[in-house]
CSV table of C-alpha atoms in Angstrom, one decimal:
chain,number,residue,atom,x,y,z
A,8,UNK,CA,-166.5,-162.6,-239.8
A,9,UNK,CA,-164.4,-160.1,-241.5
A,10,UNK,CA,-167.0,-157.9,-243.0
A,11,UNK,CA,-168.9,-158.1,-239.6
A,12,UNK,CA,-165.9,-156.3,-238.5
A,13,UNK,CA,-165.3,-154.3,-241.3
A,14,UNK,CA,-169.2,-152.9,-240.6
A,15,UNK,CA,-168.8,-152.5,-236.3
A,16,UNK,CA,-166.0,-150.3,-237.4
A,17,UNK,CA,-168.0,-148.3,-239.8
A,18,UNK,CA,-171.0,-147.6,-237.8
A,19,UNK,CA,-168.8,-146.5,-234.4
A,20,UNK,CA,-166.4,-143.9,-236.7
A,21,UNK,CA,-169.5,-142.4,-237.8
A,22,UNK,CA,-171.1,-141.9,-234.2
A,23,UNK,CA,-170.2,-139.0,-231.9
A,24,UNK,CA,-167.6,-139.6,-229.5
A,25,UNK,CA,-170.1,-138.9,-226.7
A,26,UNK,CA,-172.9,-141.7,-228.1
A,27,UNK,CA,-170.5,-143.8,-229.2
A,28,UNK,CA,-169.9,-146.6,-226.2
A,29,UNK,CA,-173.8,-146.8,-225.3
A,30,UNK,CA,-174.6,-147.2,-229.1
A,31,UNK,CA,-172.4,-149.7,-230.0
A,32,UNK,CA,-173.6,-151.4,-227.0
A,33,UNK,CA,-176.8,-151.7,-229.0
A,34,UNK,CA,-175.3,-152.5,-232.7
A,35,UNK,CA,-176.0,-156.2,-233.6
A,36,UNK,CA,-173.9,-156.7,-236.9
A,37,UNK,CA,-174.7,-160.3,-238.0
A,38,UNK,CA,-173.7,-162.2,-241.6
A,39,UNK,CA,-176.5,-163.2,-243.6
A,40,UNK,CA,-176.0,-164.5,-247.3
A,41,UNK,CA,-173.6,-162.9,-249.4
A,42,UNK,CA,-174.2,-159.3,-246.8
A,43,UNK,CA,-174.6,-157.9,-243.6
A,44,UNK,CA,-177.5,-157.1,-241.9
A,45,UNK,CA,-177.2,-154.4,-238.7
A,46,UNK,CA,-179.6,-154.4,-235.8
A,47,UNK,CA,-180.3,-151.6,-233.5
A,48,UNK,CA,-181.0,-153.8,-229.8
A,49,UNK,CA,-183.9,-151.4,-228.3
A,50,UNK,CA,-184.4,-151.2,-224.4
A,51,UNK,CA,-186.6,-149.8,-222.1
A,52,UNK,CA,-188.3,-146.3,-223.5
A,53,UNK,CA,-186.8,-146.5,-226.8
């Protein structure tokens, strides 16, 4: 669970502050194996 956090972290201090809240909305940071793997949730348009 650590690295998961570790990587949420990551991905929202390199985002501009503007993006930021709506993508993180979207970031799906999961544990697989001996890594992470990061998911980008896509809605409507995208």
């Amino acid at each position: 669970m650590r690295r998961r956090c570790r990587e949420r972290e990551w991905q929202a201090a390199r985002l501009p502050e503007g993006l930021r809240e709506e993508i993180m909305e979207r970031i799906v940071v999961e544990e697989r194996g001996s890594g992470v793997l990061v998911k980008l949730r896509k809605g409507e348009g995208f």
